[in-house]
Coordinates of C-alpha atoms in Angstrom, one line a residue:
X25 CA 0.0 0.0 0.0
X26 CA 1.7 3.1 -1.3
X27 CA 0.0 5.5 1.2
X28 CA 1.0 3.3 4.1
X29 CA 4.5 3.1 2.9
X30 CA 4.7 6.8 2.5
X31 CA 3.4 7.4 6.1
X32 CA 5.9 4.9 7.6
X33 CA 8.8 6.3 5.5
X34 CA 8.0 9.8 6.7
X35 CA 8.1 8.8 10.4
X36 CA 4.3 9.1 10.8
X37 CA 2.6 7.1 13.5
X38 CA 2.6 3.4 12.5
X39 CA -1.0 2.9 13.6
X40 CA -2.4 5.1 10.8
X41 CA -2.5 2.4 8.0
X42 CA -4.2 0.0 10.4
X43 CA -6.9 2.6 11.3
X44 CA -7.4 3.4 7.6
X45 CA -8.0 -0.3 6.9
X46 CA -10.3 -0.6 9.9
X47 CA -12.6 2.3 9.2
X48 CA -12.6 2.0 5.4
X49 CA -14.4 -1.3 5.8
X50 CA -17.5 0.7 6.9
X51 CA -19.7 2.7 4.5
X52 CA -20.4 6.3 5.3
X53 CA -24.0 7.0 6.6
X54 CA -25.6 9.8 4.4
X55 CA -27.9 12.2 6.2
X56 CA -30.8 14.1 4.7
X57 CA -31.4 17.8 5.2
X58 CA -34.5 16.9 7.2
X59 CA -32.4 14.7 9.6
X60 CA -29.9 17.6 10.0
X61 CA -32.8 19.9 10.9
X62 CA -34.7 17.5 13.1
X63 CA -31.5 16.6 15.0
X64 CA -30.4 20.2 15.4
X65 CA -33.7 21.5 16.7
X66 CA -34.5 22.4 20.3
X67 CA -34.0 18.9 21.5
X68 CA -30.4 18.6 20.1
X69 CA -28.3 16.2 22.2
X70 CA -24.6 16.8 22.3
X71 CA -23.9 13.3 23.6
X72 CA -25.8 11.6 20.7
X73 CA -23.9 13.8 18.2
X74 CA -20.6 12.9 19.8
X75 CA -21.3 9.2 19.7
X76 CA -22.3 9.4 16.0
X77 CA -19.4 11.7 14.8
X78 CA -16.6 9.9 16.6
X79 CA -17.4 6.9 14.4
X80 CA -18.7 8.6 11.2
X81 CA -15.9 11.1 10.7
X82 CA -13.1 8.4 10.8
X83 CA -15.2 6.3 8.4
X84 CA -15.5 9.2 5.9
X85 CA -11.8 10.2 6.2
X86 CA -10.6 6.5 5.9
X87 CA -12.7 5.9 2.8
X88 CA -11.2 8.7 0.9
X89 CA -7.7 8.0 2.3
X90 CA -7.9 4.6 0.8
X91 CA -8.4 6.2 -2.6
X92 CA -5.4 8.5 -2.2
X93 CA -3.4 5.3 -2.6
X94 CA -4.4 5.0 -6.2
X95 CA -3.1 8.4 -7.3
X96 CA 0.1 8.2 -9.4
X97 CA 3.3 7.7 -7.3
X98 CA 4.8 10.9 -8.7
X99 CA 1.7 12.9 -7.7
X100 CA 1.8 11.4 -4.2
X101 CA 5.5 12.4 -4.0
X102 CA 4.9 16.2 -4.5
X103 CA 5.5 18.4 -1.5
X104 CA 1.9 19.5 -1.5
X105 CA 0.5 16.0 -1.4
X106 CA 2.9 15.0 1.4
X107 CA 1.6 17.9 3.5
X108 CA -2.0 17.1 2.7
X109 CA -1.7 13.4 3.7
X110 CA 0.0 14.4 7.0
X111 CA -3.1 16.6 7.8
X112 CA -5.5 13.7 7.1
X113 CA -3.4 11.3 9.1
X114 CA -3.2 13.6 12.1
X115 CA -6.9 14.3 12.0
X116 CA -7.8 10.6 11.8
X117 CA -5.7 9.8 14.8
X118 CA -7.2 12.7 16.9
X119 CA -10.7 11.4 16.1
X120 CA -9.9 7.8 16.9
X121 CA -8.6 8.9 20.3
X122 CA -12.2 9.6 21.4
X123 CA -13.6 6.1 20.6
X124 CA -13.2 4.8 24.1
X125 CA -14.0 8.0 26.0
X126 CA -17.0 8.4 28.2
X127 CA -19.9 10.3 26.4
X128 CA -21.3 11.3 29.9
X129 CA -18.1 13.2 30.7
X130 CA -18.7 16.9 30.0
X131 CA -14.9 17.5 29.6
X132 CA -14.8 14.9 26.9
X133 CA -17.6 16.6 25.0
X134 CA -15.9 20.0 25.3
X135 CA -12.6 18.6 24.2
X136 CA -14.2 16.8 21.2
X137 CA -15.8 20.1 20.0
X138 CA -12.4 21.9 20.3
X139 CA -10.8 19.0 18.4
X140 CA -13.3 19.4 15.6
X141 CA -12.5 23.1 15.4
X142 CA -8.8 22.3 15.2
X143 CA -9.3 19.7 12.5
X144 CA -11.5 22.1 10.5
X145 CA -8.9 24.9 10.7
X146 CA -6.1 22.4 9.8
X147 CA -8.0 21.5 6.6
X148 CA -8.8 25.1 5.6
X149 CA -6.3 25.0 2.8
X150 CA -7.0 21.5 1.5
X151 CA -8.4 22.7 -1.9
X152 CA -5.5 25.0 -2.9
X153 CA -2.9 22.6 -1.5
X154 CA -4.3 19.7 -3.6
X155 CA -4.6 22.1 -6.6
X156 CA -0.9 23.1 -6.1
X157 CA 0.0 19.4 -6.0
X158 CA -1.7 18.8 -9.4
X159 CA 0.1 21.8 -10.8
X160 CA 3.5 20.5 -9.5
X161 CA 2.8 17.1 -11.1
X162 CA 1.7 18.6 -14.4
X163 CA 4.7 20.8 -14.7
X164 CA 7.1 18.0 -13.9
X165 CA 5.6 15.1 -15.8
X166 CA 2.8 16.3 -18.1
X167 CA -0.6 14.7 -18.4
X168 CA -1.8 11.5 -20.2
X169 CA -5.5 10.5 -20.7
X170 CA -5.5 7.7 -18.1
X171 CA -4.0 10.0 -15.4
X172 CA -6.4 12.8 -16.4
X173 CA -9.3 10.4 -16.0
X174 CA -8.2 9.0 -12.7
X175 CA -7.3 12.4 -11.2
X176 CA -10.7 13.8 -12.3
X177 CA -12.6 10.9 -10.8
X178 CA -10.6 11.1 -7.5
X179 CA -10.8 14.9 -7.0
X180 CA -14.6 14.9 -7.5
X181 CA -14.8 12.3 -4.7
X182 CA -12.0 13.9 -2.6
X183 CA -13.6 17.3 -2.6
X184 CA -17.1 15.9 -2.1
X185 CA -15.8 14.0 0.9
X186 CA -14.3 17.3 2.3
X187 CA -17.6 19.1 1.8
X188 CA -19.4 16.4 3.8
X189 CA -16.9 16.2 6.7
X190 CA -16.9 20.0 7.0
X191 CA -20.7 20.0 7.0
X192 CA -20.8 17.5 10.0
X193 CA -18.1 19.4 11.9
X194 CA -19.8 22.8 11.3
X195 CA -23.2 21.4 12.5
X196 CA -21.7 20.1 15.7
X197 CA -19.6 23.1 16.6
X198 CA -22.2 25.7 15.7
X199 CA -25.0 24.0 17.6
X200 CA -23.1 23.0 20.7
X201 CA -20.7 25.9 21.3
X202 CA -23.4 27.4 23.4
X203 CA -24.1 30.6 21.4
X204 CA -26.6 31.7 18.7
X205 CA -25.5 33.7 15.7
X206 CA -27.2 37.1 16.2
X207 CA -27.2 37.7 12.4
X208 CA -29.0 34.4 11.8
X209 CA -30.9 33.4 14.9
X210 CA -33.2 30.9 13.1
X211 CA -30.3 29.0 11.5
X212 CA -29.8 25.4 12.7
X213 CA -26.0 25.2 12.5
X214 CA -25.2 26.3 8.9
X215 CA -28.7 25.4 7.6
X216 CA -31.4 27.9 7.0
X217 CA -34.8 26.2 7.4
X218 CA -36.4 29.1 5.4
X219 CA -33.6 30.0 3.0
X220 CA -34.7 33.0 0.9
X221 CA -33.2 32.0 -2.5
X222 CA -33.7 35.4 -4.2
X223 CA -31.9 37.1 -1.2
X224 CA -28.9 34.8 -1.6
X225 CA -28.9 35.5 -5.4
X226 CA -28.8 39.3 -4.7
X227 CA -26.0 38.9 -2.2
X228 CA -23.9 36.9 -4.6
X229 CA -24.6 39.4 -7.4
X230 CA -23.6 42.4 -5.3
X231 CA -20.3 40.8 -4.3
X232 CA -19.5 39.9 -7.9
X233 CA -20.5 43.3 -9.1
X234 CA -18.1 44.9 -6.6
X235 CA -15.2 42.8 -7.8
X236 CA -16.1 43.4 -11.4
X237 CA -16.2 47.2 -11.0
X238 CA -12.9 47.2 -9.1
X239 CA -11.2 45.4 -12.0
X240 CA -13.1 46.5 -15.1
X241 CA -14.7 49.8 -13.8
X242 CA -18.1 48.6 -15.0
X243 CA -20.5 45.7 -14.5
X244 CA -23.7 44.4 -16.1
X245 CA -27.0 44.8 -14.4
X246 CA -29.2 41.8 -13.3
X247 CA -32.9 41.0 -14.0
X248 CA -34.6 38.4 -11.7
X249 CA -37.8 36.6 -12.5
X250 CA -39.5 34.4 -9.8
X251 CA -41.9 31.5 -10.5
X252 CA -43.4 29.8 -7.5
X253 CA -45.7 27.1 -8.8
X254 CA -46.6 25.9 -5.3
X255 CA -47.7 29.3 -3.8
X256 CA -47.6 31.9 -6.6
X257 CA -47.9 34.9 -4.2
X258 CA -45.2 33.6 -1.8
X259 CA -41.4 34.2 -1.9
X260 CA -39.2 31.3 -2.8
X261 CA -38.0 29.5 0.4
X262 CA -36.3 26.1 0.7
X263 CA -34.3 24.3 3.5
X264 CA -30.7 24.8 2.4
X265 CA -27.2 25.8 3.4
X266 CA -27.0 29.5 2.3
X267 CA -23.2 29.5 2.2
X268 CA -23.2 26.5 -0.3
X269 CA -25.8 28.3 -2.6
X270 CA -23.8 31.6 -2.3
X271 CA -20.6 29.8 -3.3
X272 CA -22.2 28.4 -6.5
X273 CA -23.9 31.7 -7.5
X274 CA -20.9 33.8 -6.8
X275 CA -18.8 31.7 -9.1
X276 CA -21.4 31.8 -11.9
X277 CA -21.9 35.6 -11.6
X278 CA -18.1 36.1 -11.7
X279 CA -17.9 34.0 -14.9
X280 CA -21.0 35.7 -16.5
X281 CA -19.7 39.3 -15.6
X282 CA -16.2 38.7 -16.9
X283 CA -17.5 37.2 -20.2
X284 CA -20.1 40.0 -20.7
X285 CA -17.7 42.8 -20.0
X286 CA -14.8 41.4 -22.1
X287 CA -17.2 40.5 -25.0
X288 CA -18.9 44.0 -25.1
X289 CA -15.9 46.2 -24.1
X290 CA -16.5 48.5 -27.0
X291 CA -20.3 48.7 -26.5
X292 CA -21.8 51.8 -24.8
X293 CA -24.1 49.5 -22.7
X294 CA -23.7 46.0 -21.3
X295 CA -26.5 43.4 -21.8
X296 CA -28.3 42.2 -18.7
X297 CA -27.5 39.0 -16.8
X298 CA -31.0 37.4 -16.6
X299 CA -31.8 35.1 -13.7
X300 CA -35.0 33.0 -13.5
X301 CA -35.9 31.1 -10.3
X302 CA -38.6 28.4 -10.4
X303 CA -39.9 26.3 -7.5
X304 CA -41.7 23.2 -8.5
X305 CA -42.9 20.0 -6.8
X306 CA -39.5 18.3 -6.8
X307 CA -36.9 20.9 -7.9
X308 CA -35.9 24.4 -7.2
X309 CA -34.2 25.6 -10.4
X310 CA -32.0 28.7 -10.9
X311 CA -31.1 29.6 -14.5
X312 CA -28.6 32.3 -15.1
X313 CA -28.2 33.6 -18.7
X314 CA -25.5 35.9 -20.0
X315 CA -24.6 37.3 -23.4
X316 CA -20.9 36.9 -22.9
X317 CA -20.1 35.3 -26.3
X318 CA -20.4 31.7 -25.1
X319 CA -17.9 28.8 -25.5
X320 CA -17.7 26.0 -28.1
X321 CA -19.2 22.7 -27.2
X322 CA -15.9 20.8 -27.0
X323 CA -14.7 23.2 -24.2
X324 CA -17.7 22.7 -21.9
X325 CA -16.4 19.6 -20.2
X326 CA -12.9 21.2 -19.9
X327 CA -14.5 23.9 -17.8
X328 CA -15.2 21.2 -15.2
X329 CA -11.8 19.6 -15.4
X330 CA -9.2 19.9 -12.6
X331 CA -6.3 19.0 -14.9
X332 CA -7.1 21.7 -17.4
X333 CA -7.2 24.4 -14.7
X334 CA -4.2 26.3 -13.6
X335 CA -4.2 27.1 -9.9
X336 CA -1.8 29.6 -8.4
X337 CA 0.3 28.5 -5.4
X338 CA -1.8 28.7 -2.3
X339 CA 1.2 30.1 -0.3
X340 CA 2.8 32.5 -2.8
X341 CA -0.3 33.6 -4.7
X342 CA -0.2 37.4 -5.3
X343 CA -3.7 38.6 -5.8
X344 CA -2.5 41.9 -7.2
X345 CA -1.1 40.2 -10.3
X346 CA -4.2 38.1 -11.1
X347 CA -7.5 39.2 -12.5
X348 CA -9.8 39.0 -9.5
X349 CA -12.5 37.3 -11.6
X350 CA -10.1 34.6 -12.8
X351 CA -10.0 32.8 -9.4
X352 CA -8.3 29.4 -8.8
X353 CA -9.8 27.7 -11.8
X354 CA -11.5 25.2 -9.6
X355 CA -14.6 27.3 -9.1
X356 CA -16.9 25.5 -11.5
X357 CA -16.1 21.9 -10.7
X358 CA -16.3 22.6 -7.0
X359 CA -19.6 24.6 -7.4
X360 CA -21.0 21.5 -9.2
X361 CA -20.0 19.4 -6.3
X362 CA -21.8 21.7 -3.9
X363 CA -24.9 21.3 -6.0
X364 CA -24.6 17.5 -6.2
X365 CA -23.9 17.2 -2.5
X366 CA -27.6 17.3 -1.7
X367 CA -28.7 15.5 -4.9
X368 CA -28.9 18.5 -7.1
X369 CA -26.7 19.4 -10.1
X370 CA -25.1 22.3 -12.0
X371 CA -25.1 22.3 -15.8
X372 CA -23.9 24.7 -18.5
X373 CA -25.5 25.2 -21.9
X374 CA -23.6 27.5 -24.2
X375 CA -24.3 29.1 -27.6
X376 CA -20.9 30.0 -29.1
X377 CA -21.1 33.6 -30.4
X378 CA -24.0 34.5 -28.2
X379 CA -23.8 33.5 -24.5
X380 CA -24.1 30.9 -21.8
X381 CA -26.9 29.7 -19.5
X382 CA -25.9 28.0 -16.2
X383 CA -28.6 26.0 -14.4
X384 CA -28.5 25.0 -10.7
X385 CA -30.9 22.2 -9.7
X386 CA -31.7 21.8 -6.0
X387 CA -34.2 19.5 -4.3
X388 CA -37.3 21.3 -3.2
X389 CA -38.0 18.8 -0.3
X390 CA -35.7 18.5 2.6
X391 CA -36.4 14.7 2.9
X392 CA -35.0 14.3 -0.6
X393 CA -31.9 16.4 0.0
X394 CA -29.7 13.5 1.0
X395 CA -25.9 13.7 1.2
X396 CA -24.1 12.2 -1.8
X397 CA -21.0 10.5 -0.4
X398 CA -18.1 8.6 -2.0
X399 CA -17.5 5.1 -0.7
X400 CA -14.4 3.0 -1.3
X401 CA -15.4 -0.4 -2.8
X402 CA -14.7 -2.7 -5.8
X403 CA -16.6 -0.3 -8.1
X404 CA -14.4 2.6 -7.1
X405 CA -11.3 0.4 -7.5
X406 CA -12.3 -0.5 -11.1
X407 CA -12.3 3.2 -12.0
X408 CA -8.6 3.4 -11.1
X409 CA -7.7 0.2 -12.9
X410 CA -9.1 1.2 -16.3
X411 CA -6.7 1.6 -19.2
X412 CA -6.9 3.5 -22.4
X413 CA -8.7 1.5 -25.1
X414 CA -9.3 2.1 -28.7
X415 CA -12.4 4.3 -29.4
X416 CA -15.4 2.3 -30.4
X417 CA -16.6 5.2 -32.6
X418 CA -15.1 6.0 -36.0
X419 CA -12.8 9.0 -35.9
X420 CA -13.5 11.5 -38.8
X421 CA -10.8 11.5 -41.4
X422 CA -9.3 14.8 -42.6
X423 CA -9.4 13.5 -46.2
X424 CA -12.8 11.9 -46.9
X425 CA -12.6 8.8 -49.1
X426 CA -13.8 9.3 -52.7
X427 CA -16.9 7.2 -52.8
X428 CA -17.6 7.4 -56.6
X429 CA -17.1 4.0 -58.3
X430 CA -16.0 5.6 -61.5
X431 CA -14.3 8.9 -61.5
X432 CA -14.5 11.1 -64.5
X433 CA -11.3 12.7 -65.7
X434 CA -11.5 16.2 -66.9

């Protein structure tokens, strides 16, 4: 096991590979938004949460740590990946330490909450650190189709796992730290039981507008249309995590504004960014349309690729040298993961030469908003063992064959 060998070689605690093996044999237990809400309501029990998390968090960490082993050796050997694996190892050991402790001891519960805060802080830079590792690998060794496919598959699962563990840790620390957020007194942890979707859209728009005007000295206006098929006269509310929705919308607005301003830089006015929000029986859908020139079809999937992105160093990034609307290059793929986390999706539909429409799908019912979690099993293993095979569709030839049986000479 490469990951185990790496840990031992680097003087890490020898028990880590054993704990990874132990906990990766369990499947994670996905929770629904309704379960999060019901559990975090007035009758929230810190002891119950502690007993669940001391088992569930190691299971989620161990499952994704098993998959790290299937990354290319040379990627695992980059300084960024070595740092990242040390964070995960340390966090796993700290959590396992609570397995035999008494849930009735108040000090144990207090220490557990503080440990979760420490782990969350330790993992703050996981995304840029992993991104930097990919950049280091690409610069040194280039990219081949098999590696590209495996890294894409892994990173979608790795970042989704991170979203889920942060969600669990945030819920516990926010609910049981003994204080209420004065700005959001009705929130249950990070969840808003009556999340005003249009309000979050306006917040994300205003933040993007500020950035756009700082860099381009102008920005496009926005037009919002609301459709509530359930209660036509009522505002659009769902049970959701506002910070997740904001993250997705902020990314889409940045992209739409940048494309619009750069496409129409010689025009006296900028076309509107049009946002339509619709609440149906099953879905809440947000469609954002711009007239930023669009992108060709062949590039759509690349926009969601980690290997095509160029992330700056998380340590040495100098924001003053980069366009603020360019970002890390991981914005779209990670925004799609936020949407998929509770069984939604994020899709792009582009008309090259005209503009792009981005659509966010969210579940309208909290009972159907269930966590989407990676699990390490034989199916996952097969993904890492696939090799490049010949395409089973004909490749178009640059010089079409002459199909005429008899050619006339002129």
